[in-house]
Amino acid sequence: MGKHVIVGAGQVGTHLAELLTGRGLDVAVVTRSGSGPDGVERIAADVADRERLTRIAKGADALYNCVNPQYHRWAQDWPPMAASFLGAAEDTGAVLVTLSCLYGYGPADGPMTEDLPLAATGTKGRVRAKMWKDALAAHEAGRARVTELRGSDYYGPRSTDQAYIGESRFVKPLLAGRRVPYFSDPSVPHAWTYLPDVAEALAIAGTDERAWGRPWHVPTGPAVSTVEVGERLCEIAGAPAPRIREVPRAVFHAAGYLSPMLRELRETRYQFDKPYILDSSAFESTFGMAPTPLDDALKTVVSASRMAEGAGN
């Protein structure tokens, strides 16, 4: 039974931990506070401490980077953590599986594939691009085994308040018949990546050597507009027709002066100004994994939301 070390217990790390433990694997979850789901070894550690992370990862088959620093601190927080992850992988031989995003590409015309150049000019995109380039260099030099999984904006059970169509910002208000403010044009098609699919893809990447030495896109369904997602969600739930209101760009920019999170979103606003399409066919054909159909995913979202609401009453 292999050992798998997951760093991060957020919307992805928890899904991954439950998936791996359900398959009988030995799982440790590492966070700064020592939090994590039941049924795993929970460890408190500063992930930027290479020696500490190396001790934790000793004997592990895979080390998963599911960390997500605060947006406005990426330039400060990611470099030391990324160096620690890569160093621990080099020191222990554990395959480093990094969960990443699409920022490194910058604005793209047409469907995004893994062979697009990492041409981002924004701060967050450059940070993620350098992380992958450093990891790939270590892999090609024979110092480490690495891979990277890139997904689009997440949705699904346990999605955080940062998710555009997540539970708190989108699902709960719509199911309650309330209006949802949206920081871009909700009629533009966009790729949405389902959280359980992210966990499944990470688990595959950590256990199948065919995944190592290159980046992959998490299986993701066809791009659909936020309006369409809202309509399908409300129809499935039997809720009133969705009311999704675009926040004027001037208001969006003004809000950035008060919220560091919203201020950072200016850099990636381009993702919502025109169709944002993710091609995940490489992973799908190589590993035989298809994305969860939208309606199936939304049925689970509705069920999870109602269960959470019932538990809270």
XYZ file of C-alpha atoms in Angstrom:
313
model
C 0.000 0.000 0.000
C 1.640 3.231 -1.159
C 1.925 6.428 0.801
C 0.535 9.612 -0.706
C 1.193 13.066 0.773
C -1.285 15.819 -0.075
C -0.419 19.395 0.788
C -3.564 21.468 1.128
C -6.992 20.578 2.527
C -9.134 22.959 0.519
C -11.640 22.348 -2.232
C -9.304 19.988 -4.109
C -7.110 18.491 -1.401
C -10.064 17.156 0.564
C -11.646 15.539 -2.497
C -8.313 13.931 -3.380
C -7.694 12.667 0.154
C -11.108 11.010 0.315
C -10.638 9.474 -3.127
C -7.237 7.968 -2.308
C -8.239 6.669 1.118
C -11.289 5.092 -0.481
C -8.886 3.133 -2.668
C -7.028 1.806 0.342
C -3.984 4.059 0.102
C -2.054 5.506 3.035
C -2.736 9.258 2.932
C -1.221 12.147 4.862
C -2.611 15.677 4.553
C -0.336 18.604 5.323
C -1.553 22.094 6.197
C -0.178 24.943 8.267
C -2.783 24.316 10.977
C -2.842 20.527 10.811
C -6.435 20.420 9.546
C -7.814 17.860 7.129
C -10.555 15.296 6.560
C -11.176 12.285 8.756
C -9.422 9.028 8.019
C -6.035 10.478 7.106
C -2.861 11.398 8.937
C -3.028 15.149 9.548
C 0.258 17.031 9.810
C 0.934 20.674 10.664
C 3.884 22.131 8.780
C 5.222 25.181 6.984
C 5.345 23.983 3.395
C 8.126 26.427 2.549
C 10.423 24.494 4.926
C 12.161 22.065 2.579
C 13.721 19.956 5.316
C 10.402 19.543 7.100
C 8.531 18.700 3.902
C 11.248 16.231 2.919
C 10.893 14.398 6.233
C 7.138 14.214 5.762
C 7.431 12.950 2.174
C 10.101 10.338 2.952
C 8.932 6.976 1.639
C 5.993 8.483 -0.252
C 5.074 7.392 -3.757
C 3.598 10.784 -4.596
C 3.602 14.332 -3.262
C 0.627 16.462 -4.348
C 0.810 20.245 -4.403
C -2.789 21.369 -3.875
C -1.902 24.660 -2.198
C -3.492 27.958 -3.182
C -2.005 31.072 -1.540
C -4.048 34.251 -1.388
C -4.191 35.823 -4.828
C -2.495 39.042 -3.849
C 0.441 37.128 -2.315
C 1.311 34.764 -5.156
C 4.517 36.605 -6.061
C 5.722 36.428 -2.452
C 4.424 33.041 -1.300
C 4.749 30.752 -4.302
C 8.523 30.869 -5.007
C 9.681 29.507 -1.614
C 6.900 26.930 -1.508
C 7.554 25.774 -5.075
C 11.259 25.419 -4.316
C 10.422 23.380 -1.215
C 8.089 21.051 -3.138
C 10.641 20.465 -5.871
C 13.442 19.986 -3.352
C 11.416 17.435 -1.393
C 10.665 15.534 -4.608
C 14.350 15.514 -5.486
C 15.350 14.381 -1.995
C 12.760 11.613 -1.604
C 12.038 10.347 -5.100
C 8.302 10.928 -4.671
C 6.651 12.016 -7.897
C 5.609 15.662 -7.610
C 2.072 16.215 -8.878
C 1.291 19.917 -9.041
C -2.214 21.257 -9.414
C -2.029 24.368 -11.567
C -4.188 26.614 -13.704
C -4.294 28.153 -17.180
C -2.842 31.541 -16.251
C 0.577 30.646 -17.634
C -0.719 30.755 -21.207
C -2.021 34.293 -20.983
C -4.784 35.317 -23.427
C -5.334 32.632 -26.081
C -7.266 32.560 -29.328
C -9.113 29.289 -29.763
C -8.979 26.102 -27.689
C -6.079 25.804 -25.276
C -3.837 22.743 -25.578
C -0.843 21.745 -23.473
C 1.631 22.688 -26.215
C 0.718 26.378 -26.109
C 3.665 28.560 -25.091
C 3.649 29.894 -21.541
C 3.412 33.478 -22.742
C 1.650 35.182 -19.831
C 2.707 38.739 -19.051
C 0.718 39.091 -15.829
C 2.307 38.459 -12.443
C 0.301 35.369 -11.543
C 0.775 33.812 -14.953
C 4.531 34.357 -14.867
C 4.734 32.834 -11.388
C 2.976 29.653 -12.490
C 4.975 29.444 -15.718
C 8.285 29.619 -13.850
C 7.143 26.939 -11.411
C 6.531 24.518 -14.269
C 9.713 25.412 -16.139
C 11.798 24.799 -13.000
C 10.052 21.488 -12.325
C 10.404 20.312 -15.928
C 14.108 21.211 -15.911
C 14.586 19.052 -12.806
C 12.708 16.194 -14.464
C 14.723 16.406 -17.676
C 17.947 16.490 -15.664
C 16.922 13.310 -13.859
C 16.725 14.988 -10.456
C 12.982 14.516 -9.943
C 9.818 13.020 -11.402
C 7.161 15.657 -11.979
C 3.876 16.358 -13.704
C 1.377 19.209 -13.671
C -2.412 19.197 -13.991
C -4.107 22.347 -15.272
C -7.811 23.023 -14.967
C -10.138 25.909 -15.648
C -12.421 27.563 -13.080
C -13.764 25.037 -10.593
C -17.306 24.149 -9.630
C -18.814 21.380 -7.575
C -19.234 20.259 -3.963
C -16.999 22.101 -1.485
C -16.177 24.868 -3.954
C -14.901 27.943 -2.145
C -16.184 31.507 -2.240
C -13.486 32.264 -4.832
C -15.202 30.043 -7.406
C -17.209 32.025 -9.959
C -19.987 29.433 -10.009
C -19.249 28.011 -6.580
C -21.652 27.191 -3.780
C -21.684 30.451 -1.848
C -21.398 32.927 -4.725
C -23.635 31.206 -7.247
C -25.444 28.014 -6.268
C -27.049 28.970 -2.954
C -28.307 32.397 -4.075
C -29.829 31.005 -7.272
C -31.521 28.117 -5.496
C -32.974 30.641 -3.055
C -34.312 32.755 -5.918
C -31.910 35.627 -5.301
C -30.099 37.692 -7.882
C -26.422 36.872 -8.480
C -23.928 39.630 -9.331
C -21.351 38.517 -11.896
C -18.075 40.266 -12.642
C -18.144 39.771 -16.417
C -20.519 39.024 -19.283
C -22.444 35.884 -18.193
C -23.391 35.037 -21.781
C -19.797 34.275 -22.885
C -18.978 30.521 -23.152
C -16.418 29.422 -20.560
C -14.746 26.136 -19.599
C -15.704 24.891 -16.131
C -13.782 22.072 -14.420
C -15.639 19.804 -11.995
C -13.884 19.312 -8.659
C -14.303 15.508 -8.414
C -12.785 15.279 -11.912
C -9.792 17.269 -10.690
C -9.263 14.803 -7.852
C -9.581 11.821 -10.190
C -7.062 13.281 -12.642
C -4.593 14.008 -9.837
C -4.917 10.451 -8.541
C -4.191 9.100 -12.010
C -1.189 11.389 -12.441
C 0.266 10.289 -9.119
C 0.054 6.592 -9.902
C 0.587 6.271 -13.668
C 4.102 6.929 -14.939
C 2.749 7.852 -18.370
C 1.696 11.167 -16.816
C 5.167 12.174 -15.711
C 7.404 14.662 -17.467
C 4.734 16.851 -19.057
C 1.674 18.969 -18.239
C -1.921 17.818 -18.746
C -5.333 19.439 -18.845
C -7.891 18.048 -16.429
C -10.824 16.492 -18.327
C -13.244 19.367 -18.787
C -16.547 19.531 -20.640
C -17.488 21.850 -23.505
C -17.478 25.548 -22.701
C -20.894 26.874 -21.687
C -22.024 30.288 -20.554
C -22.718 31.137 -16.952
C -26.313 31.847 -17.933
C -26.658 28.327 -19.309
C -25.138 26.817 -16.172
C -27.580 28.821 -14.069
C -30.549 27.748 -16.186
C -29.623 24.067 -15.995
C -28.947 24.321 -12.246
C -32.304 25.924 -11.506
C -34.223 23.568 -13.775
C -32.649 20.538 -12.095
C -33.385 21.967 -8.649
C -36.892 23.145 -9.476
C -35.838 26.654 -8.491
C -37.001 29.952 -10.040
C -35.384 31.027 -13.304
C -31.900 32.416 -12.615
C -31.291 36.127 -12.339
C -27.629 36.818 -13.106
C -26.598 40.458 -13.337
C -23.329 41.650 -14.850
C -21.514 44.103 -12.596
C -20.440 47.129 -14.683
C -16.714 47.171 -15.411
C -16.304 50.534 -13.680
C -17.849 49.138 -10.500
C -15.667 46.037 -10.754
C -12.519 48.158 -10.966
C -13.638 50.425 -8.150
C -14.293 47.429 -5.891
C -10.677 46.414 -6.403
C -9.552 49.352 -4.309
C -11.341 47.826 -1.321
C -10.745 44.118 -1.952
C -7.290 42.646 -2.700
C -8.995 39.597 -4.209
C -11.055 41.638 -6.664
C -8.056 43.794 -7.479
C -6.094 40.703 -8.510
C -8.951 39.479 -10.695
C -8.330 42.404 -13.037
C -5.283 40.537 -14.346
C -7.322 37.511 -15.407
C -10.483 39.292 -16.535
C -9.525 38.470 -20.140
C -10.657 34.880 -19.518
C -14.268 36.058 -19.443
C -14.243 38.637 -22.219
C -14.404 36.071 -25.024
C -14.979 32.295 -25.304
C -12.547 30.464 -23.036
C -12.130 26.912 -24.305
C -10.046 24.121 -22.810
C -8.964 21.101 -24.854
C -8.434 18.143 -22.512
C -8.448 15.450 -25.213
C -4.832 14.420 -24.545
C -5.551 13.300 -20.983
C -8.905 11.812 -21.922
C -7.487 9.644 -24.718
C -4.348 8.624 -22.833
C -5.978 7.617 -19.566
C -9.540 6.828 -20.657
C -11.125 9.434 -18.406
C -14.012 11.588 -19.604
C -15.280 14.718 -17.848
C -18.467 14.371 -15.825
C -21.428 15.600 -17.936
C -22.689 19.007 -16.806
C -26.175 17.844 -15.831
C -24.791 14.938 -13.791
C -22.402 17.277 -12.014
C -25.140 19.826 -11.299
C -27.411 17.129 -9.857
C -24.632 16.330 -7.380
C -24.144 20.037 -6.672
C -27.833 20.495 -5.906
C -27.937 17.410 -3.688
C -24.803 18.472 -1.781
C -26.129 22.000 -1.321
C -29.434 20.748 0.091
C -27.694 18.301 2.405
C -25.450 21.081 3.706
C -28.446 23.343 4.208
C -30.311 20.609 6.063
C -27.320 19.910 8.284
C -27.084 23.572 9.139
C -30.715 23.821 10.304
